[in-house]
C-alpha cells in the first residue's frame, strides 16, 4: 500500500540582499551627500529613508554642510514675526517649507505678542520685550524651544540712548548647535563702552568695560559680521568700530575718505580677508550703485582698500542698507516717485538680497510700510536639529 503523500515542506524565501548603496558605510555616504549640487537634493535624500536621515542629521555632517553650502534666506525679521521670502526669489521654496514647519510668530513663547525679534543667527531668534526694557529671550521657531535670559545686573540695557543693538554671536566650537552667546553693548558713561555677554553655558552675564576711544556724540550704524568680528560704521567719520567677541576687545579700522559720508558695510571677502560694500545714490541721475572693495595687505605689511567692481541697482528705487548676514546683503528700496508727491499708501517698499560673491540681486518681497528688518537665514527643516 502506498504511503500517504506527505505535504511538501513550505519554502522560505531567502531575504533579499540589501541594495549596494545601503551597504556603504556612513562616512562614504556623507561624502556622497556633500557632493550633491543643491541643498534641495540633500533635503530630499534626508526624507528618503531612516539610514540616510541618520547620516544627514548627524551634527558633524551638518557642520561640514554649512561650510559647503551657504544658508538660504528664509525671510525677514519684522516687528513681530518672520516674513517669508516670496517668489520668484530662488530661496522661496525653502521659505515655504519653514512656514509649514515652524512657528514664525513666536506664539510658543509665554507673553506672546509682547516680544520683538531683534536679531537671528544659526536658526535662533533673539527677542526683546516690547517695552524695550532690556529683558531678552532666545528661541528656536522650528523646535519651538526658548530660554529666558536673566536680567543684566543694573539693567543698563534698558537705556535706549547710547545702546548698540543687542546681537547673537556665531559659535564655532563642537557644541555650536546648542550653545550660544548674546552681546549687548552700552555706553554707560560718555565715551565709555561696556559689553555685556551672556553665555548659555553659564547662563550668566559678564561685563567688560572698554575705552574704545569714541566720542559721546558719535552714533553707530547697525552691526555686520565678518571673519569673526562685528563692525559698526561710526556715522560721519572714516572709521568702523570693531569688536572681536572671542577676546572681547574693541579696535577700529580706517576706510577711504570718499567712503566716509556714504552708507558702507563690512563683509567677508574670502580667504580670511574683509571687504566693504558702499552704497551710492544719485538723486540727479536717479541711479544707485554698489561699490565693492577689498582690504589687501602688500609685501611690506601695508593695508590698502582695492577696488573690485561696481554694480548698478534697479533704477526705480533709492536704496539703503538694512542688514548683512551669511554672505548676503539686505537692501531696502524706496520708490523714487515717493519724493514727487505720490501717496505712501500707493507705494511698495522693496526688499532685495545681494549675494556677496556673485553680486546677484534678487527681490525678496514688497511691504507697504518702511519697517525695521533683518535677515533670517537657515537650512531647510529637514536639515535642522534643535538649536536650544
mmCIF file of C-alpha atoms in Angstrom:
data_model
loop_
_atom_site.group_PDB
_atom_site.id
_atom_site.type_symbol
_atom_site.label_atom_id
_atom_site.label_comp_id
_atom_site.label_asym_id
_atom_site.label_seq_id
_atom_site.Cartn_x
_atom_site.Cartn_y
_atom_site.Cartn_z
ATOM 1 C CA UNK A 1 0.000 0.000 0.000
ATOM 2 C CA UNK A 2 1.273 3.280 -0.978
ATOM 3 C CA UNK A 3 2.161 5.545 1.846
ATOM 4 C CA UNK A 4 0.099 8.646 2.192
ATOM 5 C CA UNK A 5 1.513 11.593 0.348
ATOM 6 C CA UNK A 6 3.463 13.847 2.681
ATOM 7 C CA UNK A 7 2.773 17.518 2.438
ATOM 8 C CA UNK A 8 5.640 19.285 0.776
ATOM 9 C CA UNK A 9 7.747 21.467 3.046
ATOM 10 C CA UNK A 10 6.987 25.164 2.758
ATOM 11 C CA UNK A 11 9.847 27.013 1.176
ATOM 12 C CA UNK A 12 11.082 30.120 2.987
ATOM 13 C CA UNK A 13 12.358 32.664 0.570
ATOM 14 C CA UNK A 14 15.862 33.936 1.276
ATOM 15 C CA UNK A 15 15.959 37.572 2.356
ATOM 16 C CA UNK A 16 16.581 39.948 -0.465
ATOM 17 C CA UNK A 17 20.098 41.345 -0.409
ATOM 18 C CA UNK A 18 20.437 44.954 0.676
ATOM 19 C CA UNK A 19 20.889 47.410 -2.148
ATOM 20 C CA UNK A 20 24.591 48.122 -2.620
ATOM 21 C CA UNK A 21 24.133 51.775 -1.614
ATOM 22 C CA UNK A 22 22.834 50.809 1.827
ATOM 23 C CA UNK A 23 25.874 48.664 2.487
ATOM 24 C CA UNK A 24 28.204 51.617 2.194
ATOM 25 C CA UNK A 25 29.481 52.936 5.482
ATOM 26 C CA UNK A 26 28.258 56.226 6.858
ATOM 27 C CA UNK A 27 31.473 58.091 6.056
ATOM 28 C CA UNK A 28 31.189 57.271 2.375
ATOM 29 C CA UNK A 29 27.513 58.205 2.351
ATOM 30 C CA UNK A 30 28.395 61.555 3.935
ATOM 31 C CA UNK A 31 30.952 62.234 1.187
ATOM 32 C CA UNK A 32 28.349 61.434 -1.466
ATOM 33 C CA UNK A 33 25.738 63.720 0.095
ATOM 34 C CA UNK A 34 28.226 66.585 0.418
ATOM 35 C CA UNK A 35 28.800 66.385 -3.329
ATOM 36 C CA UNK A 36 25.159 66.810 -4.230
ATOM 37 C CA UNK A 37 24.818 70.098 -6.108
ATOM 38 C CA UNK A 38 21.932 71.671 -4.177
ATOM 39 C CA UNK A 39 20.536 71.771 -0.648
ATOM 40 C CA UNK A 40 17.165 70.664 -2.008
ATOM 41 C CA UNK A 41 18.774 67.397 -3.190
ATOM 42 C CA UNK A 42 20.217 66.768 0.281
ATOM 43 C CA UNK A 43 16.865 67.564 1.861
ATOM 44 C CA UNK A 44 15.130 65.025 -0.370
ATOM 45 C CA UNK A 45 17.772 62.426 0.495
ATOM 46 C CA UNK A 46 17.125 63.035 4.210
ATOM 47 C CA UNK A 47 13.469 62.063 3.735
ATOM 48 C CA UNK A 48 14.195 59.007 1.562
ATOM 49 C CA UNK A 49 14.954 56.541 4.372
ATOM 50 C CA UNK A 50 15.958 56.363 8.022
ATOM 51 C CA UNK A 51 19.562 55.391 7.201
ATOM 52 C CA UNK A 52 20.065 58.457 5.010
ATOM 53 C CA UNK A 53 18.451 60.743 7.572
ATOM 54 C CA UNK A 54 20.675 59.376 10.314
ATOM 55 C CA UNK A 55 23.767 60.344 8.310
ATOM 56 C CA UNK A 56 22.475 63.740 7.188
ATOM 57 C CA UNK A 57 21.240 64.889 10.604
ATOM 58 C CA UNK A 58 24.486 63.959 12.330
ATOM 59 C CA UNK A 59 25.932 67.131 13.868
ATOM 60 C CA UNK A 60 29.366 66.548 12.359
ATOM 61 C CA UNK A 61 27.850 66.223 8.883
ATOM 62 C CA UNK A 62 25.762 69.375 9.341
ATOM 63 C CA UNK A 63 28.837 71.375 10.351
ATOM 64 C CA UNK A 64 30.594 70.257 7.165
ATOM 65 C CA UNK A 65 27.485 71.012 5.142
ATOM 66 C CA UNK A 66 27.450 74.622 6.357
ATOM 67 C CA UNK A 67 30.993 75.086 5.091
ATOM 68 C CA UNK A 68 29.987 73.857 1.617
ATOM 69 C CA UNK A 69 26.547 75.404 1.154
ATOM 70 C CA UNK A 70 25.624 78.932 2.283
ATOM 71 C CA UNK A 71 22.445 79.129 4.332
ATOM 72 C CA UNK A 72 19.425 80.106 2.221
ATOM 73 C CA UNK A 73 17.484 83.270 3.013
ATOM 74 C CA UNK A 74 14.225 82.175 4.613
ATOM 75 C CA UNK A 75 12.659 85.526 5.446
ATOM 76 C CA UNK A 76 12.789 88.899 7.144
ATOM 77 C CA UNK A 77 12.580 89.554 10.863
ATOM 78 C CA UNK A 78 9.888 92.193 11.201
ATOM 79 C CA UNK A 79 8.146 93.731 14.194
ATOM 80 C CA UNK A 80 6.548 90.543 15.489
ATOM 81 C CA UNK A 81 7.211 87.692 13.040
ATOM 82 C CA UNK A 82 9.279 86.259 10.204
ATOM 83 C CA UNK A 83 8.001 87.397 6.808
ATOM 84 C CA UNK A 84 8.806 84.705 4.203
ATOM 85 C CA UNK A 85 10.815 85.285 1.062
ATOM 86 C CA UNK A 86 8.398 85.436 -1.864
ATOM 87 C CA UNK A 87 8.632 84.047 -5.429
ATOM 88 C CA UNK A 88 10.369 84.417 -7.793
ATOM 89 C CA UNK A 89 13.292 84.610 -5.346
ATOM 90 C CA UNK A 90 15.431 81.465 -5.663
ATOM 91 C CA UNK A 91 15.099 80.697 -1.915
ATOM 92 C CA UNK A 92 11.288 80.936 -1.854
ATOM 93 C CA UNK A 93 10.796 77.110 -1.743
ATOM 94 C CA UNK A 94 12.913 76.937 1.429
ATOM 95 C CA UNK A 95 10.888 79.777 2.947
ATOM 96 C CA UNK A 96 7.625 77.937 2.245
ATOM 97 C CA UNK A 97 8.997 74.832 3.972
ATOM 98 C CA UNK A 98 9.859 76.925 7.033
ATOM 99 C CA UNK A 99 6.388 78.453 7.137
ATOM 100 C CA UNK A 100 4.816 74.995 7.138
ATOM 101 C CA UNK A 101 7.085 73.579 9.854
ATOM 102 C CA UNK A 102 7.841 76.483 12.221
ATOM 103 C CA UNK A 103 6.011 78.961 14.422
ATOM 104 C CA UNK A 104 7.221 82.147 12.759
ATOM 105 C CA UNK A 105 5.132 84.400 15.032
ATOM 106 C CA UNK A 106 6.745 83.078 18.248
ATOM 107 C CA UNK A 107 3.390 82.279 19.861
ATOM 108 C CA UNK A 108 5.013 79.435 21.828
ATOM 109 C CA UNK A 109 6.976 81.962 23.923
ATOM 110 C CA UNK A 110 4.994 82.987 27.042
ATOM 111 C CA UNK A 111 3.552 86.510 26.869
ATOM 112 C CA UNK A 112 3.300 86.052 23.103
ATOM 113 C CA UNK A 113 2.717 89.281 21.239
ATOM 114 C CA UNK A 114 4.890 91.200 23.641
ATOM 115 C CA UNK A 115 8.208 90.163 22.152
ATOM 116 C CA UNK A 116 10.074 91.879 19.305
ATOM 117 C CA UNK A 117 12.706 89.984 17.268
ATOM 118 C CA UNK A 118 15.949 91.975 17.231
ATOM 119 C CA UNK A 119 18.456 89.506 15.774
ATOM 120 C CA UNK A 120 18.736 85.999 14.325
ATOM 121 C CA UNK A 121 21.583 83.582 13.718
ATOM 122 C CA UNK A 122 22.077 79.819 13.373
ATOM 123 C CA UNK A 123 18.318 79.179 13.488
ATOM 124 C CA UNK A 124 17.848 81.105 16.730
ATOM 125 C CA UNK A 125 15.987 84.375 17.220
ATOM 126 C CA UNK A 126 16.848 86.940 19.886
ATOM 127 C CA UNK A 127 13.701 88.540 21.310
ATOM 128 C CA UNK A 128 13.299 91.639 23.456
ATOM 129 C CA UNK A 129 10.206 92.695 25.333
ATOM 130 C CA UNK A 130 8.046 95.221 23.539
ATOM 131 C CA UNK A 131 8.762 97.806 26.243
ATOM 132 C CA UNK A 132 12.472 97.633 25.290
ATOM 133 C CA UNK A 133 13.269 97.207 28.978
ATOM 134 C CA UNK A 134 16.321 95.051 28.411
ATOM 135 C CA UNK A 135 14.503 91.744 29.042
ATOM 136 C CA UNK A 136 15.619 89.142 26.496
ATOM 137 C CA UNK A 137 14.739 85.625 25.359
ATOM 138 C CA UNK A 138 16.260 83.327 22.733
ATOM 139 C CA UNK A 139 14.006 80.948 20.824
ATOM 140 C CA UNK A 140 14.086 78.359 18.061
ATOM 141 C CA UNK A 141 10.949 78.775 15.880
ATOM 142 C CA UNK A 142 11.357 75.317 14.340
ATOM 143 C CA UNK A 143 11.695 73.225 17.507
ATOM 144 C CA UNK A 144 9.551 75.706 19.488
ATOM 145 C CA UNK A 145 12.079 75.874 22.301
ATOM 146 C CA UNK A 146 13.003 79.014 24.177
ATOM 147 C CA UNK A 147 15.161 80.297 27.017
ATOM 148 C CA UNK A 148 14.560 83.403 29.098
ATOM 149 C CA UNK A 149 17.756 85.307 29.813
ATOM 150 C CA UNK A 150 18.329 86.737 33.297
ATOM 151 C CA UNK A 151 18.314 90.497 33.617
ATOM 152 C CA UNK A 152 21.616 92.280 33.176
ATOM 153 C CA UNK A 153 22.788 93.494 36.607
ATOM 154 C CA UNK A 154 21.825 97.138 36.977
ATOM 155 C CA UNK A 155 19.568 96.905 33.890
ATOM 156 C CA UNK A 156 21.826 99.120 31.719
ATOM 157 C CA UNK A 157 20.328 97.594 28.567
ATOM 158 C CA UNK A 158 17.090 99.435 29.379
ATOM 159 C CA UNK A 159 18.875 102.662 28.394
ATOM 160 C CA UNK A 160 17.936 103.032 24.757
ATOM 161 C CA UNK A 161 20.110 106.112 24.442
ATOM 162 C CA UNK A 162 23.730 105.161 23.859
ATOM 163 C CA UNK A 163 22.961 101.474 23.326
ATOM 164 C CA UNK A 164 24.084 99.495 20.319
ATOM 165 C CA UNK A 165 21.625 96.851 19.190
ATOM 166 C CA UNK A 166 21.917 93.509 21.025
ATOM 167 C CA UNK A 167 23.016 90.594 18.885
ATOM 168 C CA UNK A 168 23.693 86.865 18.804
ATOM 169 C CA UNK A 169 27.288 85.718 18.409
ATOM 170 C CA UNK A 170 28.083 82.887 15.968
ATOM 171 C CA UNK A 171 29.616 79.925 17.779
ATOM 172 C CA UNK A 172 32.245 77.768 16.148
ATOM 173 C CA UNK A 173 33.038 75.041 18.689
ATOM 174 C CA UNK A 174 31.747 71.474 18.646
ATOM 175 C CA UNK A 175 28.708 72.423 20.742
ATOM 176 C CA UNK A 176 27.678 75.222 18.385
ATOM 177 C CA UNK A 177 24.373 73.552 17.611
ATOM 178 C CA UNK A 178 23.049 74.043 21.150
ATOM 179 C CA UNK A 179 25.226 76.758 22.697
ATOM 180 C CA UNK A 180 25.135 80.477 22.019
ATOM 181 C CA UNK A 181 26.162 83.889 23.281
ATOM 182 C CA UNK A 182 24.329 87.213 23.361
ATOM 183 C CA UNK A 183 26.147 90.556 23.471
ATOM 184 C CA UNK A 184 24.673 93.917 24.413
ATOM 185 C CA UNK A 185 26.947 96.963 24.154
ATOM 186 C CA UNK A 186 26.001 100.027 26.197
ATOM 187 C CA UNK A 187 27.587 103.438 26.565
ATOM 188 C CA UNK A 188 27.219 103.611 30.344
ATOM 189 C CA UNK A 189 29.375 106.749 30.606
ATOM 190 C CA UNK A 190 30.130 109.319 27.905
ATOM 191 C CA UNK A 191 32.718 107.783 25.581
ATOM 192 C CA UNK A 192 32.978 104.524 27.544
ATOM 193 C CA UNK A 193 31.505 101.321 26.122
ATOM 194 C CA UNK A 194 30.580 98.319 28.237
ATOM 195 C CA UNK A 195 29.984 94.949 26.600
ATOM 196 C CA UNK A 196 27.651 92.603 28.478
ATOM 197 C CA UNK A 197 27.985 88.979 27.363
ATOM 198 C CA UNK A 198 25.531 86.177 28.123
ATOM 199 C CA UNK A 199 26.674 82.576 27.669
ATOM 200 C CA UNK A 200 24.194 79.717 27.504
ATOM 201 C CA UNK A 201 26.900 77.514 29.069
ATOM 202 C CA UNK A 202 26.946 79.502 32.332
ATOM 203 C CA UNK A 203 23.511 81.162 31.997
ATOM 204 C CA UNK A 204 25.044 84.344 33.367
ATOM 205 C CA UNK A 205 26.007 87.801 32.123
ATOM 206 C CA UNK A 206 29.585 89.011 32.278
ATOM 207 C CA UNK A 207 30.669 92.603 31.676
ATOM 208 C CA UNK A 208 33.758 94.083 30.090
ATOM 209 C CA UNK A 209 34.484 97.799 30.300
ATOM 210 C CA UNK A 210 36.412 99.014 27.283
ATOM 211 C CA UNK A 211 37.545 102.517 26.435
ATOM 212 C CA UNK A 212 37.040 102.360 22.701
ATOM 213 C CA UNK A 213 38.034 105.996 22.211
ATOM 214 C CA UNK A 214 34.616 107.014 20.914
ATOM 215 C CA UNK A 215 33.224 110.480 21.345
ATOM 216 C CA UNK A 216 29.939 110.816 23.288
ATOM 217 C CA UNK A 217 28.264 112.480 20.309
ATOM 218 C CA UNK A 218 29.054 109.677 17.860
ATOM 219 C CA UNK A 219 26.316 107.456 16.515
ATOM 220 C CA UNK A 220 26.702 103.984 15.105
ATOM 221 C CA UNK A 221 25.152 102.039 12.272
ATOM 222 C CA UNK A 222 23.718 98.548 12.749
ATOM 223 C CA UNK A 223 26.345 95.826 13.043
ATOM 224 C CA UNK A 224 27.678 93.459 10.400
ATOM 225 C CA UNK A 225 29.700 90.297 10.991
ATOM 226 C CA UNK A 226 32.760 89.218 9.025
ATOM 227 C CA UNK A 227 35.766 86.977 9.732
ATOM 228 C CA UNK A 228 34.881 86.506 13.384
ATOM 229 C CA UNK A 229 34.327 90.184 14.260
ATOM 230 C CA UNK A 230 31.438 92.647 14.440
ATOM 231 C CA UNK A 231 31.679 96.024 12.695
ATOM 232 C CA UNK A 232 29.783 99.280 13.248
ATOM 233 C CA UNK A 233 30.171 102.291 10.971
ATOM 234 C CA UNK A 234 30.775 105.405 13.071
ATOM 235 C CA UNK A 235 28.483 107.833 11.273
ATOM 236 C CA UNK A 236 30.077 110.944 9.834
ATOM 237 C CA UNK A 237 33.619 109.534 10.107
ATOM 238 C CA UNK A 238 36.032 107.373 8.118
ATOM 239 C CA UNK A 239 36.091 104.656 10.775
ATOM 240 C CA UNK A 240 34.487 101.376 11.727
ATOM 241 C CA UNK A 241 34.311 100.258 15.350
ATOM 242 C CA UNK A 242 35.344 96.582 15.613
ATOM 243 C CA UNK A 243 34.510 94.063 18.348
ATOM 244 C CA UNK A 244 36.221 90.678 18.487
ATOM 245 C CA UNK A 245 33.803 88.527 20.547
ATOM 246 C CA UNK A 246 36.475 85.874 21.152
ATOM 247 C CA UNK A 247 38.776 88.228 23.065
ATOM 248 C CA UNK A 248 36.088 90.855 23.789
ATOM 249 C CA UNK A 249 38.438 93.575 22.551
ATOM 250 C CA UNK A 250 37.441 96.729 20.685
ATOM 251 C CA UNK A 251 39.512 98.266 17.897
ATOM 252 C CA UNK A 252 38.909 100.394 14.808
ATOM 253 C CA UNK A 253 39.743 100.373 11.112
ATOM 254 C CA UNK A 254 40.037 103.289 8.705
ATOM 255 C CA UNK A 255 38.310 103.494 5.355
ATOM 256 C CA UNK A 256 38.981 105.813 2.392
ATOM 257 C CA UNK A 257 37.803 109.362 2.971
ATOM 258 C CA UNK A 258 35.495 109.303 -0.053
ATOM 259 C CA UNK A 259 33.529 106.475 1.611
ATOM 260 C CA UNK A 260 33.055 108.223 4.951
ATOM 261 C CA UNK A 261 29.840 110.048 4.104
ATOM 262 C CA UNK A 262 28.288 107.072 2.319
ATOM 263 C CA UNK A 263 26.490 104.007 3.660
ATOM 264 C CA UNK A 264 29.066 101.228 3.955
ATOM 265 C CA UNK A 265 29.106 97.710 5.379
ATOM 266 C CA UNK A 266 31.938 95.255 6.074
ATOM 267 C CA UNK A 267 31.577 91.766 4.559
ATOM 268 C CA UNK A 268 33.697 88.619 4.177
ATOM 269 C CA UNK A 269 35.842 88.640 1.035
ATOM 270 C CA UNK A 270 37.169 85.080 1.271
ATOM 271 C CA UNK A 271 40.466 83.598 2.470
ATOM 272 C CA UNK A 272 40.168 85.389 5.803
ATOM 273 C CA UNK A 273 40.035 88.902 4.311
ATOM 274 C CA UNK A 274 37.352 91.537 4.677
ATOM 275 C CA UNK A 275 35.652 93.572 2.008
ATOM 276 C CA UNK A 276 33.495 96.662 2.049
ATOM 277 C CA UNK A 277 30.350 97.390 0.071
ATOM 278 C CA UNK A 278 29.480 101.070 -0.268
ATOM 279 C CA UNK A 279 26.146 102.385 -1.496
ATOM 280 C CA UNK A 280 25.928 105.424 -3.763
ATOM 281 C CA UNK A 281 22.552 107.037 -4.528
ATOM 282 C CA UNK A 282 22.407 109.785 -7.149
ATOM 283 C CA UNK A 283 19.296 111.908 -6.934
ATOM 284 C CA UNK A 284 20.322 113.797 -10.053
ATOM 285 C CA UNK A 285 20.569 110.727 -12.285
ATOM 286 C CA UNK A 286 18.015 108.641 -10.314
ATOM 287 C CA UNK A 287 20.515 105.785 -10.136
ATOM 288 C CA UNK A 288 22.078 103.704 -7.373
ATOM 289 C CA UNK A 289 25.294 101.678 -7.366
ATOM 290 C CA UNK A 290 27.137 99.286 -5.070
ATOM 291 C CA UNK A 291 30.928 99.611 -4.993
ATOM 292 C CA UNK A 292 32.881 96.594 -3.743
ATOM 293 C CA UNK A 293 36.409 96.989 -2.346
ATOM 294 C CA UNK A 294 38.701 94.546 -0.522
ATOM 295 C CA UNK A 295 41.286 95.280 2.178
ATOM 296 C CA UNK A 296 44.588 93.876 0.875
ATOM 297 C CA UNK A 297 47.996 93.661 2.541
ATOM 298 C CA UNK A 298 51.106 94.266 0.422
ATOM 299 C CA UNK A 299 54.523 92.652 0.865
ATOM 300 C CA UNK A 300 55.627 95.393 3.265
ATOM 301 C CA UNK A 301 52.622 94.872 5.513
ATOM 302 C CA UNK A 302 50.751 97.984 4.404
ATOM 303 C CA UNK A 303 46.984 97.708 4.021
ATOM 304 C CA UNK A 304 45.031 99.312 1.188
ATOM 305 C CA UNK A 305 41.435 99.174 0.010
ATOM 306 C CA UNK A 306 41.427 97.871 -3.560
ATOM 307 C CA UNK A 307 38.504 98.461 -5.923
ATOM 308 C CA UNK A 308 36.959 95.235 -7.271
ATOM 309 C CA UNK A 309 33.700 96.035 -9.013
ATOM 310 C CA UNK A 310 30.720 98.361 -9.349
ATOM 311 C CA UNK A 311 27.145 97.047 -9.657
ATOM 312 C CA UNK A 312 24.129 99.038 -10.849
ATOM 313 C CA UNK A 313 20.946 98.555 -8.802
ATOM 314 C CA UNK A 314 17.342 98.596 -10.122
ATOM 315 C CA UNK A 315 16.667 102.120 -11.308
ATOM 316 C CA UNK A 316 13.200 102.706 -9.840
ATOM 317 C CA UNK A 317 14.388 102.796 -6.204
ATOM 318 C CA UNK A 318 16.551 104.799 -3.862
ATOM 319 C CA UNK A 319 18.330 102.299 -1.615
ATOM 320 C CA UNK A 320 19.619 101.975 1.929
ATOM 321 C CA UNK A 321 21.348 99.153 3.806
ATOM 322 C CA UNK A 322 19.234 97.125 6.216
ATOM 323 C CA UNK A 323 21.365 94.103 7.179
ATOM 324 C CA UNK A 324 24.203 91.770 6.186
ATOM 325 C CA UNK A 325 24.499 88.094 7.134
ATOM 326 C CA UNK A 326 25.797 84.754 5.823
ATOM 327 C CA UNK A 327 27.162 86.052 2.522
ATOM 328 C CA UNK A 328 24.059 88.130 1.835
ATOM 329 C CA UNK A 329 23.268 91.840 1.984
ATOM 330 C CA UNK A 330 19.778 93.173 2.615
ATOM 331 C CA UNK A 331 18.790 96.359 0.778
ATOM 332 C CA UNK A 332 15.663 98.427 1.326
ATOM 333 C CA UNK A 333 14.374 100.230 -1.766
ATOM 334 C CA UNK A 334 12.056 103.243 -1.599
ATOM 335 C CA UNK A 335 10.447 104.159 -4.927
ATOM 336 C CA UNK A 336 11.877 107.321 -6.425
ATOM 337 C CA UNK A 337 8.376 108.714 -7.047
ATOM 338 C CA UNK A 338 7.781 108.804 -3.286
ATOM 339 C CA UNK A 339 9.658 112.098 -3.420
ATOM 340 C CA UNK A 340 7.442 113.649 -6.083
ATOM 341 C CA UNK A 341 4.064 113.653 -4.356
ATOM 342 C CA UNK A 342 2.809 110.067 -4.563
ATOM 343 C CA UNK A 343 0.785 108.780 -1.653
ATOM 344 C CA UNK A 344 2.728 106.455 0.632
ATOM 345 C CA UNK A 345 -0.283 104.110 0.726
ATOM 346 C CA UNK A 346 0.100 103.531 -3.005
ATOM 347 C CA UNK A 347 3.779 102.596 -2.849
ATOM 348 C CA UNK A 348 5.531 99.328 -2.160
ATOM 349 C CA UNK A 349 8.810 99.310 -0.263
ATOM 350 C CA UNK A 350 11.038 96.730 -1.953
ATOM 351 C CA UNK A 351 13.451 94.476 -0.047
ATOM 352 C CA UNK A 352 16.324 92.945 -2.022
ATOM 353 C CA UNK A 353 19.068 90.420 -1.302
ATOM 354 C CA UNK A 354 22.566 90.705 -2.751
ATOM 355 C CA UNK A 355 24.903 87.701 -2.724
ATOM 356 C CA UNK A 356 28.440 88.876 -1.899
ATOM 357 C CA UNK A 357 30.487 86.787 -4.320
ATOM 358 C CA UNK A 358 28.344 86.925 -7.460
ATOM 359 C CA UNK A 359 26.664 90.256 -6.540
ATOM 360 C CA UNK A 360 23.415 88.697 -7.771
ATOM 361 C CA UNK A 361 20.447 90.895 -6.856
ATOM 362 C CA UNK A 362 17.054 89.319 -6.150
ATOM 363 C CA UNK A 363 13.849 90.881 -4.911
ATOM 364 C CA UNK A 364 12.596 89.262 -1.707
ATOM 365 C CA UNK A 365 9.233 90.953 -1.199
ATOM 366 C CA UNK A 366 7.256 94.196 -1.165
ATOM 367 C CA UNK A 367 5.941 95.758 2.020
ATOM 368 C CA UNK A 368 3.547 98.667 2.379
ATOM 369 C CA UNK A 369 5.459 100.336 5.168
ATOM 370 C CA UNK A 370 9.064 101.226 5.858
ATOM 371 C CA UNK A 371 9.915 98.711 8.576
ATOM 372 C CA UNK A 372 12.928 97.677 10.613
ATOM 373 C CA UNK A 373 14.003 94.390 9.061
ATOM 374 C CA UNK A 374 16.817 91.872 9.440
ATOM 375 C CA UNK A 375 17.681 88.740 7.504
ATOM 376 C CA UNK A 376 16.595 85.329 8.752
ATOM 377 C CA UNK A 377 18.733 82.584 7.218
ATOM 378 C CA UNK A 378 18.980 78.875 7.884
ATOM 379 C CA UNK A 379 18.784 75.405 6.442
ATOM 380 C CA UNK A 380 15.517 73.713 5.365
ATOM 381 C CA UNK A 381 13.585 71.999 8.218
ATOM 382 C CA UNK A 382 14.660 68.522 7.043
ATOM 383 C CA UNK A 383 18.303 69.533 7.623
ATOM 384 C CA UNK A 384 17.852 71.124 11.043
ATOM 385 C CA UNK A 385 18.216 69.958 14.623
ATOM 386 C CA UNK A 386 17.056 71.849 17.721
ATOM 387 C CA UNK A 387 19.375 74.792 18.374
ATOM 388 C CA UNK A 388 18.428 75.350 22.048
#
